[in-house]
Coordinates of C-alpha atoms and ligand atoms in Angstrom, one line a residue:
Chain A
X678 CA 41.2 -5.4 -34.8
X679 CA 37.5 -4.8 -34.7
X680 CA 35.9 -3.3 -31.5
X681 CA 33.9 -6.9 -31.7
X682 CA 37.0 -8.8 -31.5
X683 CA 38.8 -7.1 -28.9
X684 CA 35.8 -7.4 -26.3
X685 CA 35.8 -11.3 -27.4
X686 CA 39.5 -11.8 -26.3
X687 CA 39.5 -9.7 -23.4
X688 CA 36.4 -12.1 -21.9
X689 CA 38.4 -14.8 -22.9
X690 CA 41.1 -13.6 -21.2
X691 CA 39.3 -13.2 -18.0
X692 CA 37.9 -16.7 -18.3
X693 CA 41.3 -18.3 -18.5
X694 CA 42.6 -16.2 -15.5
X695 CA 40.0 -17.6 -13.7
X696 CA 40.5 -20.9 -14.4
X697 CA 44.5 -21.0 -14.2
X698 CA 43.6 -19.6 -11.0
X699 CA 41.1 -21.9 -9.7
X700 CA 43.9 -25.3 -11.1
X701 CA 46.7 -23.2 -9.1
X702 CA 44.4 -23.3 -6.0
X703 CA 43.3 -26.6 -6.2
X704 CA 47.1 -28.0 -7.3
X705 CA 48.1 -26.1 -3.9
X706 CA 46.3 -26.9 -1.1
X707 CA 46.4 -29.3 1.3
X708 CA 43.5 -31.1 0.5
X709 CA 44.5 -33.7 3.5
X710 CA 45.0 -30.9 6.0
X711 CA 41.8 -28.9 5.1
X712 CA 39.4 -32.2 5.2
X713 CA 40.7 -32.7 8.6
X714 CA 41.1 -29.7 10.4
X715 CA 37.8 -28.0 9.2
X716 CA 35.7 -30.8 8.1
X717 CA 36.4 -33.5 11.0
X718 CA 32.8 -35.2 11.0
X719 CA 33.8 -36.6 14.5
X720 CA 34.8 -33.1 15.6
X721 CA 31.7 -32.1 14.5
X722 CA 29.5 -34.9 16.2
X723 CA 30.6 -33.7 19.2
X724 CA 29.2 -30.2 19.1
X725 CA 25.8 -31.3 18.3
X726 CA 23.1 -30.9 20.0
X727 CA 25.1 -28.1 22.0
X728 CA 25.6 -25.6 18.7
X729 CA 22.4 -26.1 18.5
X730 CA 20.0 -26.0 21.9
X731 CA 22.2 -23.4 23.4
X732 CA 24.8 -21.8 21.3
X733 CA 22.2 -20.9 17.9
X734 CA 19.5 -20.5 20.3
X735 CA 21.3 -18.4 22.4
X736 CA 22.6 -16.1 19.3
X737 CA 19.0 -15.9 18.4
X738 CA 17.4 -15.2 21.7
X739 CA 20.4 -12.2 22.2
X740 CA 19.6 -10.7 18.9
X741 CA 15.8 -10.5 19.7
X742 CA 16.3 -9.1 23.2
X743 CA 18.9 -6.4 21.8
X744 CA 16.7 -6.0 18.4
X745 CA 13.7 -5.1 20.4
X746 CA 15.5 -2.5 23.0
X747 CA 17.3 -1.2 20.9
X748 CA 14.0 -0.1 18.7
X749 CA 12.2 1.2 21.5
X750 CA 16.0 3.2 22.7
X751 CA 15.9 4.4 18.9
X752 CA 12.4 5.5 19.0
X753 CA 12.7 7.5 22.1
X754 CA 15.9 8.9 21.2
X755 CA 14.6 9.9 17.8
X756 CA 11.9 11.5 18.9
X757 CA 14.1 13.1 21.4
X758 CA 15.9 14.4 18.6
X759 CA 13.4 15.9 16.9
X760 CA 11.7 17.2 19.8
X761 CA 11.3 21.4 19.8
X762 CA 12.5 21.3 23.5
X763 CA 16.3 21.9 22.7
X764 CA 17.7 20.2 25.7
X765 CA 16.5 16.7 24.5
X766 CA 18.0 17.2 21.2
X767 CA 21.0 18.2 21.6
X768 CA 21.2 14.7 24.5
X769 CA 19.7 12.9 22.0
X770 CA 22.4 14.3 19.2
X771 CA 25.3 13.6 22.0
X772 CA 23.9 10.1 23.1
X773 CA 24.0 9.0 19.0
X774 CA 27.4 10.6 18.3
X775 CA 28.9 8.9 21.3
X776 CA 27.6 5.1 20.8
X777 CA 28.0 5.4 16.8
X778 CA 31.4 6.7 17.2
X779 CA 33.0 3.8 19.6
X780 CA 33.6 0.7 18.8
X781 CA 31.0 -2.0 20.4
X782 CA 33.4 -4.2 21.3
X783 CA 34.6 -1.6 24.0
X784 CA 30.8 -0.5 25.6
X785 CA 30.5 -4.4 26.1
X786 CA 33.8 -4.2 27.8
X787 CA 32.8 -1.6 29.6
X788 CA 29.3 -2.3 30.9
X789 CA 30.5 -6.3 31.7
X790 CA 33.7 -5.1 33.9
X791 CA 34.3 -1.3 33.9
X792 CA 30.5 -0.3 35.5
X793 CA 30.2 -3.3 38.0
X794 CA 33.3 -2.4 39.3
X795 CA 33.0 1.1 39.7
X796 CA 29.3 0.9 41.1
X797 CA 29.6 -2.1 42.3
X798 CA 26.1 -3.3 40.1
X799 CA 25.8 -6.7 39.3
X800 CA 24.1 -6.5 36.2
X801 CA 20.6 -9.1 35.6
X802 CA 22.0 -11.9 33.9
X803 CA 25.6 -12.3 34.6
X804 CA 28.4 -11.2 32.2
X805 CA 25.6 -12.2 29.3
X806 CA 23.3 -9.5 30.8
X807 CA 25.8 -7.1 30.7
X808 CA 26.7 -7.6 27.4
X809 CA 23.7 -7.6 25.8
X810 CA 22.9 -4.1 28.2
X811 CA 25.7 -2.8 26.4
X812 CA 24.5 -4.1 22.8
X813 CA 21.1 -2.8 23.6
X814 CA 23.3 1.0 24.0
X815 CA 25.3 0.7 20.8
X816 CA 21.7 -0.6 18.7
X817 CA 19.8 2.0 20.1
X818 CA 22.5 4.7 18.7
X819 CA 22.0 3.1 15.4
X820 CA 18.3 2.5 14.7
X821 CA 17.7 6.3 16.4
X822 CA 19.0 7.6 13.0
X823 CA 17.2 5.5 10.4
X824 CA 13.9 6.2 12.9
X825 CA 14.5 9.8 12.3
X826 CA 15.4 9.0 8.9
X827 CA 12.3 7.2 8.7
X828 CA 10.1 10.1 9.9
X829 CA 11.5 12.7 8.3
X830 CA 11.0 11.0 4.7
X831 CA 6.9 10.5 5.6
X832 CA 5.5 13.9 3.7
X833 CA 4.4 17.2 5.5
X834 CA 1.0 17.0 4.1
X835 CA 0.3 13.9 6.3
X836 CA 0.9 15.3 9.6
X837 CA -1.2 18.5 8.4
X838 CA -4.1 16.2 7.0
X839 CA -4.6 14.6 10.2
X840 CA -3.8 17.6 12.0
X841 CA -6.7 19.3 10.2
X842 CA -9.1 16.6 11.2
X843 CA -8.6 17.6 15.1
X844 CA -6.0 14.6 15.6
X845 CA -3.7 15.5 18.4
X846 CA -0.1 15.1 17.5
X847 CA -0.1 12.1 19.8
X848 CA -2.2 10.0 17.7
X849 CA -0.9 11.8 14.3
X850 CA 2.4 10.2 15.0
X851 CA 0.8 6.6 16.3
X852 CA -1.3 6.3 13.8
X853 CA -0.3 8.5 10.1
X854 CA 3.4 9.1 10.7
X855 CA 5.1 5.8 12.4
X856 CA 3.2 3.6 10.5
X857 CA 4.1 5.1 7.0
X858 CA 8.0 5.5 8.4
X859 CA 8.2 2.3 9.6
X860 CA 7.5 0.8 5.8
X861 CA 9.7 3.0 4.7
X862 CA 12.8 2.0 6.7
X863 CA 11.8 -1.9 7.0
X864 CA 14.8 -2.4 4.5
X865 CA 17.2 -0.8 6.9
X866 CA 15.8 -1.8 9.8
X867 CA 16.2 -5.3 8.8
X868 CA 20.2 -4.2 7.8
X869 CA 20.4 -3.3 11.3
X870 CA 19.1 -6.7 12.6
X871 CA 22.1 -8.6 10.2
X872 CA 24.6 -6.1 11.8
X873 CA 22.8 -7.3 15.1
X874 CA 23.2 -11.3 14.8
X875 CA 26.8 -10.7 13.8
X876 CA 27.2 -8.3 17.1
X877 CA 25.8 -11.1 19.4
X878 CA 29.2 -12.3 18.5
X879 CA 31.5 -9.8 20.3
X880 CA 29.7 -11.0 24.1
X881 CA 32.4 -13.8 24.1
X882 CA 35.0 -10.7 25.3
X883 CA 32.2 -10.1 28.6
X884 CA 33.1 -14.0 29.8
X885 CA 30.2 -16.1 29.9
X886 CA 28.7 -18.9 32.0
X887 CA 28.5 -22.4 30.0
X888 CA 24.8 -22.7 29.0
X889 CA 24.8 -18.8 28.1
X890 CA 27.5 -19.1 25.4
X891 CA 25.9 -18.1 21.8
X892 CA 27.9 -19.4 18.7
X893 CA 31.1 -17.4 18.8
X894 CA 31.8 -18.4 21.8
X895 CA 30.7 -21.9 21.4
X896 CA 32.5 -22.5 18.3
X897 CA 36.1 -20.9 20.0
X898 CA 35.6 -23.0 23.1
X899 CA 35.2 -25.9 21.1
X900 CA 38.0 -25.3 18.9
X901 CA 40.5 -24.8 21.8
X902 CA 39.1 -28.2 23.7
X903 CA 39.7 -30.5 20.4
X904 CA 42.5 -28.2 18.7
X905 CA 40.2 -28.4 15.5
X906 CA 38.7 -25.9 13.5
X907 CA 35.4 -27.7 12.0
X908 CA 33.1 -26.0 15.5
X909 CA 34.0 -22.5 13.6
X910 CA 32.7 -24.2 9.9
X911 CA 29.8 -25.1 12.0
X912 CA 29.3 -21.6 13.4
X913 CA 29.6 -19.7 10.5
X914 CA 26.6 -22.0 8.6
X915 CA 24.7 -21.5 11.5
X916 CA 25.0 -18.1 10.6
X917 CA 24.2 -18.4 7.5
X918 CA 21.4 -20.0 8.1
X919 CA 19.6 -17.0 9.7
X920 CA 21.4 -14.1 8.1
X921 CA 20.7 -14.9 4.2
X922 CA 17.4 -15.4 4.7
X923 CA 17.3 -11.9 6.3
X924 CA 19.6 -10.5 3.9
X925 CA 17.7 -11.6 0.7
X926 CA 14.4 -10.1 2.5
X927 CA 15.7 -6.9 2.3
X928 CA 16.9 -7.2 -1.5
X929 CA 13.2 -8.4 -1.7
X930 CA 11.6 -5.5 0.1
X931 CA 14.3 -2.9 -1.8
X932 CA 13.5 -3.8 -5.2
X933 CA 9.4 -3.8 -3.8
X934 CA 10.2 0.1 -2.8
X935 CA 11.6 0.7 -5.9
X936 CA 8.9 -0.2 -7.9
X937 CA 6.4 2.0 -5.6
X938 CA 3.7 0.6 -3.7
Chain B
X125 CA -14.7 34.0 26.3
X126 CA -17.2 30.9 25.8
X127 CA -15.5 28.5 23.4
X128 CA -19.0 27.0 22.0
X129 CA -19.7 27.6 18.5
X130 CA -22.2 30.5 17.5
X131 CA -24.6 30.4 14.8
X132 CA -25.4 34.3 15.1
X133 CA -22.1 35.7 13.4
X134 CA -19.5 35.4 10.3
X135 CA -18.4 31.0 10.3
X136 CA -14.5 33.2 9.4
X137 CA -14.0 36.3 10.6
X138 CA -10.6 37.5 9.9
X139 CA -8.6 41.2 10.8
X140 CA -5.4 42.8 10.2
X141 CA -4.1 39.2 10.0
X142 CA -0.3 39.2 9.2
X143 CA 1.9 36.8 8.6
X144 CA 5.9 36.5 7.6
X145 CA 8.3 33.8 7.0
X146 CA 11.5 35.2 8.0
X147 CA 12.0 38.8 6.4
X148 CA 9.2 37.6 3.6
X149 CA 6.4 39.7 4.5
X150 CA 3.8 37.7 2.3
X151 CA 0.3 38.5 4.6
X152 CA 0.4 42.1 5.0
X153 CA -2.8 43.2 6.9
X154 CA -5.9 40.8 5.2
X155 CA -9.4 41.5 6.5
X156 CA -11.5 38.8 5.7
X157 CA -14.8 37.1 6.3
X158 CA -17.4 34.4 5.5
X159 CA -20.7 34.1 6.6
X160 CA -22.3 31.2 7.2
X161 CA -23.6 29.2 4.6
X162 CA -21.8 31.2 2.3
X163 CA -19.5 30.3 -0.9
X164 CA -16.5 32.6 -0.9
X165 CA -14.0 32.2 -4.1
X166 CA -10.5 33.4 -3.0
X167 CA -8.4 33.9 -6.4
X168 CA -5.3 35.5 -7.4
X169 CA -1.8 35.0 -8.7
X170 CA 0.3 32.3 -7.9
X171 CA 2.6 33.3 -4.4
X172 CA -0.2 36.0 -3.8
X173 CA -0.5 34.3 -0.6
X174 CA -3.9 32.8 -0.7
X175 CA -3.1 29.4 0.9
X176 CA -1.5 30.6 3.5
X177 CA -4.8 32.8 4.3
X178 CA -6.9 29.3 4.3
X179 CA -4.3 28.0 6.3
X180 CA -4.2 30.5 8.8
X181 CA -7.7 29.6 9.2
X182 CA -7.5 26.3 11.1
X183 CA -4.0 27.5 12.3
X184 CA -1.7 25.0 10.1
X185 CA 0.1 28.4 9.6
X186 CA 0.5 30.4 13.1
X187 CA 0.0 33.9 12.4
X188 CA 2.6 36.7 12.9
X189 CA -0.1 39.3 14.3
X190 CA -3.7 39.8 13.5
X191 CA -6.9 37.9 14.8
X192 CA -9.0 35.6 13.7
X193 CA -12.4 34.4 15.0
X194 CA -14.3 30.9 14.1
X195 CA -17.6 30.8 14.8
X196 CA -17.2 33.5 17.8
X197 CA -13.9 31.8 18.9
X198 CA -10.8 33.3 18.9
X199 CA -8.5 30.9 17.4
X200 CA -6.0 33.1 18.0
X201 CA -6.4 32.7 21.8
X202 CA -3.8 30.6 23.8
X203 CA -6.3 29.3 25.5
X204 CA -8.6 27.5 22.7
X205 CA -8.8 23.9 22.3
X206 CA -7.1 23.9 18.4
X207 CA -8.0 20.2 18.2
X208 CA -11.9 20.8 18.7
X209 CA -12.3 23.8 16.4
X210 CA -10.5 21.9 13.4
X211 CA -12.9 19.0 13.7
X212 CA -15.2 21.8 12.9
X213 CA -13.3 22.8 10.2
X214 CA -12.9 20.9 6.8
X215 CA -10.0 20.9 5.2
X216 CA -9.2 19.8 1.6
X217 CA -6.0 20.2 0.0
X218 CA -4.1 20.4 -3.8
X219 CA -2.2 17.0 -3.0
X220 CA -4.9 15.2 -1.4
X221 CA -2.8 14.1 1.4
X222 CA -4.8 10.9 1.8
X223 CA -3.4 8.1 4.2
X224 CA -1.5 6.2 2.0
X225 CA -1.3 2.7 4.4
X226 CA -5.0 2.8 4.9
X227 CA -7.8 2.2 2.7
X228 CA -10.8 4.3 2.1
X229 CA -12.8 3.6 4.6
X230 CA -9.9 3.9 7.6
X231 CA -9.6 7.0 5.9
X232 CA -12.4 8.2 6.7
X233 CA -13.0 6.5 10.1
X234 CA -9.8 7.3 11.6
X235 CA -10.0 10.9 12.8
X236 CA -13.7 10.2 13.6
X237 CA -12.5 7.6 16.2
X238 CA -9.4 9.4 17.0
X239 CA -10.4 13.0 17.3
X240 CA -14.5 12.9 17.7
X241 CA -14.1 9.8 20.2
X242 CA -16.7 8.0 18.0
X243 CA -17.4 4.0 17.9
X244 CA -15.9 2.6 15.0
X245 CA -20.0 1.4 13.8
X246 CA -20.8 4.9 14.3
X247 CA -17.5 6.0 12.0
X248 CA -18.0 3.5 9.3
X249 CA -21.8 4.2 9.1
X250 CA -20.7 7.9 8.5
X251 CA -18.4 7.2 6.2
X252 CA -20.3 5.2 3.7
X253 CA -22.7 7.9 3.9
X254 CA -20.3 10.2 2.9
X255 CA -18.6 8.2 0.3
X256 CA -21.6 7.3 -1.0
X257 CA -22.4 11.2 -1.9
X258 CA -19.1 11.8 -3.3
X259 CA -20.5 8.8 -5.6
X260 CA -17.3 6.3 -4.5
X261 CA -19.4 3.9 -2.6
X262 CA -17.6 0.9 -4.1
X263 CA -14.2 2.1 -3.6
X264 CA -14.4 1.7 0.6
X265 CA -11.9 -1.5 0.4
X266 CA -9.8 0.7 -2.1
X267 CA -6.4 1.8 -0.9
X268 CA -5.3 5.6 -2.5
X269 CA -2.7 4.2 -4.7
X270 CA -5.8 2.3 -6.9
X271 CA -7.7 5.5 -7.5
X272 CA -7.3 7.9 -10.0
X273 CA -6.5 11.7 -9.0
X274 CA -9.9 13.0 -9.0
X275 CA -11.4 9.7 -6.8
X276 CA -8.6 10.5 -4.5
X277 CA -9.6 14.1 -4.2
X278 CA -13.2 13.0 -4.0
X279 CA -12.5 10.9 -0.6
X280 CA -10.9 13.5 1.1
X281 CA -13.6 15.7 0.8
X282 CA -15.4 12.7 2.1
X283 CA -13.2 12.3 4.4
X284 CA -13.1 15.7 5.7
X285 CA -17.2 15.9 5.4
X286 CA -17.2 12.6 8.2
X287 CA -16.2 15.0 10.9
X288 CA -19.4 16.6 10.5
X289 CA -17.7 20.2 9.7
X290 CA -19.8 23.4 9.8
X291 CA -17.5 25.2 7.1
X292 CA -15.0 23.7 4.4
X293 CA -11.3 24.8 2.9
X294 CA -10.3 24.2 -0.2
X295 CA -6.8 24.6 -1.1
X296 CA -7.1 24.6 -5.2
X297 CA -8.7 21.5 -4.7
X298 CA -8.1 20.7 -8.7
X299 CA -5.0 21.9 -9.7
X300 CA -3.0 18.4 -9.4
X301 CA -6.1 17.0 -11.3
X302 CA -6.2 16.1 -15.0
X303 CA -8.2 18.0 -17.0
X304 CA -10.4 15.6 -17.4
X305 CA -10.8 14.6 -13.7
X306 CA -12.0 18.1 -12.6
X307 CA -15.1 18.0 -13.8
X308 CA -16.3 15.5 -11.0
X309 CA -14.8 16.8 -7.8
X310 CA -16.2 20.3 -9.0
X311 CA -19.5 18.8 -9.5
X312 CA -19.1 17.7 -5.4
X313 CA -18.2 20.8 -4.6
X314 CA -21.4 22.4 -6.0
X315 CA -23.4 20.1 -4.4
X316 CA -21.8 20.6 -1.2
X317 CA -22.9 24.4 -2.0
X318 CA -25.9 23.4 -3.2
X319 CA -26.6 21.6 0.4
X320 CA -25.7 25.1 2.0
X321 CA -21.8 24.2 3.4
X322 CA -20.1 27.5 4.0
X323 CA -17.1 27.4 1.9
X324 CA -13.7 29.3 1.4
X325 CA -12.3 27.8 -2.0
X326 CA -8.8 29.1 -3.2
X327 CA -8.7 28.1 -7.1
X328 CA -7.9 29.1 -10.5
X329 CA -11.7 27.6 -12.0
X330 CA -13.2 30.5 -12.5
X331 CA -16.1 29.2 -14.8
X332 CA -16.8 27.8 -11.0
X333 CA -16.2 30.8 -9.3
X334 CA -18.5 32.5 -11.5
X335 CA -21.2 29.8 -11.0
X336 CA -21.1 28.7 -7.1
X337 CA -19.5 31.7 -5.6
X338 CA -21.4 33.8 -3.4
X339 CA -18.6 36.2 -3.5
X340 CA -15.3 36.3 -5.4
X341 CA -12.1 37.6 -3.4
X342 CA -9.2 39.1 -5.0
X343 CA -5.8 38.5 -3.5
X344 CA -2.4 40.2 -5.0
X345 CA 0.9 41.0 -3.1
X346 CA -0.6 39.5 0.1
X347 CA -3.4 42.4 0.3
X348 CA -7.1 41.8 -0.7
X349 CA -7.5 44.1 -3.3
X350 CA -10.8 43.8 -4.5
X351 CA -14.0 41.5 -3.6
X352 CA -17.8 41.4 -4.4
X353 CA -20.1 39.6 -6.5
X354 CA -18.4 37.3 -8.7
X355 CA -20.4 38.8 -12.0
X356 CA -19.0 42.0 -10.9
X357 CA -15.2 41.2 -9.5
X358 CA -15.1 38.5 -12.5
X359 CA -16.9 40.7 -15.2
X360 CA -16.6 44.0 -14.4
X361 CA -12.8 44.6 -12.4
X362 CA -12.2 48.4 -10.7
X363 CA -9.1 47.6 -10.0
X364 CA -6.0 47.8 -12.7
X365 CA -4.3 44.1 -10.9
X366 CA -7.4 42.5 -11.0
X367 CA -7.7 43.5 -14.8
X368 CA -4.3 42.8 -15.3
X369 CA -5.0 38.7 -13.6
X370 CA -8.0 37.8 -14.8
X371 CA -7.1 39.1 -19.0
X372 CA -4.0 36.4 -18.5
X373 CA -6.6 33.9 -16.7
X374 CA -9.8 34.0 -18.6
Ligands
LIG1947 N1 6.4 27.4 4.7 C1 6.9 28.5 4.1 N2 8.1 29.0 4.3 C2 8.6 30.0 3.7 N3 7.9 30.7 2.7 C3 6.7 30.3 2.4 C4 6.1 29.2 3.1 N4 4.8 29.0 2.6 C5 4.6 29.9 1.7 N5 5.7 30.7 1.6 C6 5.9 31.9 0.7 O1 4.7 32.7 0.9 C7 4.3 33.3 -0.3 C8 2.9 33.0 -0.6 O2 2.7 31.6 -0.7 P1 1.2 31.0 -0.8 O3 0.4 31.5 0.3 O4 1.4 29.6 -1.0 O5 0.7 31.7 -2.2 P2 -0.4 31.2 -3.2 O6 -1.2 30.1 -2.5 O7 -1.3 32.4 -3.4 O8 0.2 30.7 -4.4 C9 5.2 32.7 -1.4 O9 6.2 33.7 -1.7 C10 5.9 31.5 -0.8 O10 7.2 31.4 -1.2
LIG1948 MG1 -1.4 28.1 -3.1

């Protein structure tokens, strides 16, 4: 058989698995079942304007708040870390090691029920706040390493350019370094913010008031009041929505950095 | 000591400066000066340690022992204002190191707003000046990225020259440069000379060091081992490294 040959058949091969696949699927399922338990158009009725005003508003409102303290957390924290004062590093290094090594699920659980109790702290916000304290944490932990990341990539020569013009290192990192680190990790960074809408989603284990639910929560609540699953369809396009978008942004901005500016 | 420039001794005044990284002795005792208004040519094999003499200068390299005096000012001194004393000193290196997420003129305006608390009219006025004698007037809008290797090199002298400097470094200012590029940032160079700018110039162009140079220094082995007129130190070596560099240079 000729080398020509054999590629032909074995693509033909994989088109036919494929489709006997697809038929066996399609033959199988419970067509009935499926329409009705995750495509319910009355179902879904109901959760409008709700998924909408309060539970996608909510997600995005969360993501922002967290987003935005945890880049100011990362940004002290990664200048902490590569601070010459040795104290603040090794803090820094221990504070970043800690919050990247547990899972997010349990600082939430922590900050919404272990810390009020032991302090007695009612946290701004309700469970919600407490949550989204605890998000903040985890973010910060993150972002604090593709900052430094960040930094560390912008050339020596920079800093020592502006430092020759009489620029304090103050202004050297305001206005040469941050700038030219941020570009640099504006694919990441915008990683991090996926990973962050998708978080939003593990504040349904701190309990939360009715109009404070985002869409995880929404969509569960929903699902357990009409024992139907189309509220979690819902959900996940919602998500969808605002993460591929995001996502294809940084594909965008990746294949931009490739190129050079 | 009074940190206010004087005008009444050497611009550089360097002695028994040494410097190590780690166990790598590689400054090993350099006395060193240039007088104001003066063009000194600092050449010498590659690792010889000339750049980080001229860096030593404005302190981008701290020194391991050894003094060394700016315009009467101990730079050395714990107690000198660094920030100050560099906006007196240009500095222009191999790799350019222009900002690369700012155009020309920002170039050029930044460290005058920044570090000489200028208004930005003030700062951009300066800086077309100063890009206009480097001959890029039209390129203010430009970022760094849409000019050539020797325009880039060009600006940052410009750039450097906005901060109103009373002496200029330059780090083999066209090394990175193709050959056919070098021509115009040394023809800035000489007319910076030409204007009477003190100058310490590390390169390997010695048809320029022969030319501008007030005086030719040459380094080996992290000693100075033999300096005077350029027509002498270029034409007529004493010493056997010096003979030994410039028969594998010229
Ligand atoms: N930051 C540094 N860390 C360690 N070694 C260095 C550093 N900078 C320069 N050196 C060493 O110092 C020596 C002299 O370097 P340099 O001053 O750049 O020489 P030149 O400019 O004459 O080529 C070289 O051996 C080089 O490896
Ligand atoms: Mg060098």
């Amino acid at each position: 058989m000729k080398p020509t040959t054999r590629k032909r058949l074995f693509r033909g091969a994989l088109y036919a698995i494929f489709i006997i696949a697809v038929v066996v699927v399609a033959v199988l399922a419970d067509w009935e079942a499926i329409q009705s338990n995750f495509f319910d158009l009355d179902v879904a009725a109901e959760a409008f304007p709700g998924i909408i005003t309060t539970a996608a508003k909510n997600t995005v409102v969360y993501t922002a708040i967290a987003f935005v303290g945890g880049m100011i957390g990362g940004l002290i924290l990664a200048l902490m870390k590569l601070s010459p004062v040795g104290p603040y590093r090794w803090l820094a290094t221990a504070y970043i090691e800690l919050f990247r090594g547990l899972p997010a699920l349990l600082v939430i659980f922590g900050f919404a029920f272990a810390v009020p109790i032991a302090f007695q702290w009612r946290p701004p916000g309700g469970s919600a706040g407490a949550g989204l304290i605890a998000l903040i944490v985890v973010a910060a932990a993150y972002i604090a390493e593709t900052i430094r990341a960040g930094i560390e990539a912008v050339p020596k020569g920079q800093v020592e350019a502006a430092r020759s013009l009489g620029m304090r290192p103050s202004w050297t990192l305001v206005s040469v370094v941050l700038p030219q680190a941020f570009r640099i990790i504006t694919p990441p960074l915008t990683n991090e913010l996926v990973i962050l809408i998708k978080d939003t989603s593990l504040l349904f284990i701190a309990g939360m008031a009715l109009g404070d639910r985002e869409l995880t929560t929404f969509a569960r609540d929903s699902v357990s009041s009409q024992a139907n699953a189309t509220p979690l369809v819902l959900a996940a396009l919602m998500y969808l929505v605002i993460t591929l978008p995001l996502t294809q942004l940084v594909a965008k901005l990746e294949r931009h950095n490739k190129r050079g500016r | 000591m009074a940190a206010t420039p004087r005008t009444d001794v050497p611009a550089i005044e360097v002695r028994d400066l040494h410097k190590s990284f780690g166990d790598n002795e590689v400054l090993k005792g350099i006395d060193f000066h240039v007088d104001q208004g003066e063009v000194v040519c600092v050449i010498g094999p590659s690792g010889s340690g000339k750049s980080t003499l001229l860096r030593c200068v404005n302190r981008l390299e701290e020194p391991t022992s050894g003094t060394i005096i700016v315009e009467g000012v101990d730079i050395t001194d714990e107690d000198t204002d660094l920030d100050k004393v560099r906006t007196r000193i240009g500095m222009v290196f191999q790799q350019f190191n222009l900002f690369p997420h700012l155009n020309v003129l920002r170039n050029l305006t930044l460290a005058q707003i920044r570090a000489k608390k200028r208004g930005r009219a003030e700062a951009e006025e300066i800086a077309r000046r100063n890009l206009a004698k480097v001959g890029l007037a039209e390129k203010a809008d430009a970022f760094p990225s849409q000019l050539s290797g020797g325009q880039q090199q060009r600006v940052a002298i410009a750039r450097a020259l906005s901060m109103d400097p009373d002496m200029m470094l330059f780090d083999e200012p066209t090394s990175a440069l193709d050959p056919e590029l070098v021509g115009d940032v040394l023809d800035v160079m000489k007319q910076l000379a030409r204007d009477g700018m003190t100058m310490m110039v590390v390169t390997h162009e010695m048809g320029f060091a022969r030319e501008v140079g007030d005086r030719v220094v040459f380094m080996d082995g992290g000693v100075v081992v033999e300096q005077g007129k350029p027509e002498d130190v270029l034409g007529n070596p004493q010493h056997e490294r010096t003979q030994g560099f410039l028969s594998k240079v010229l």
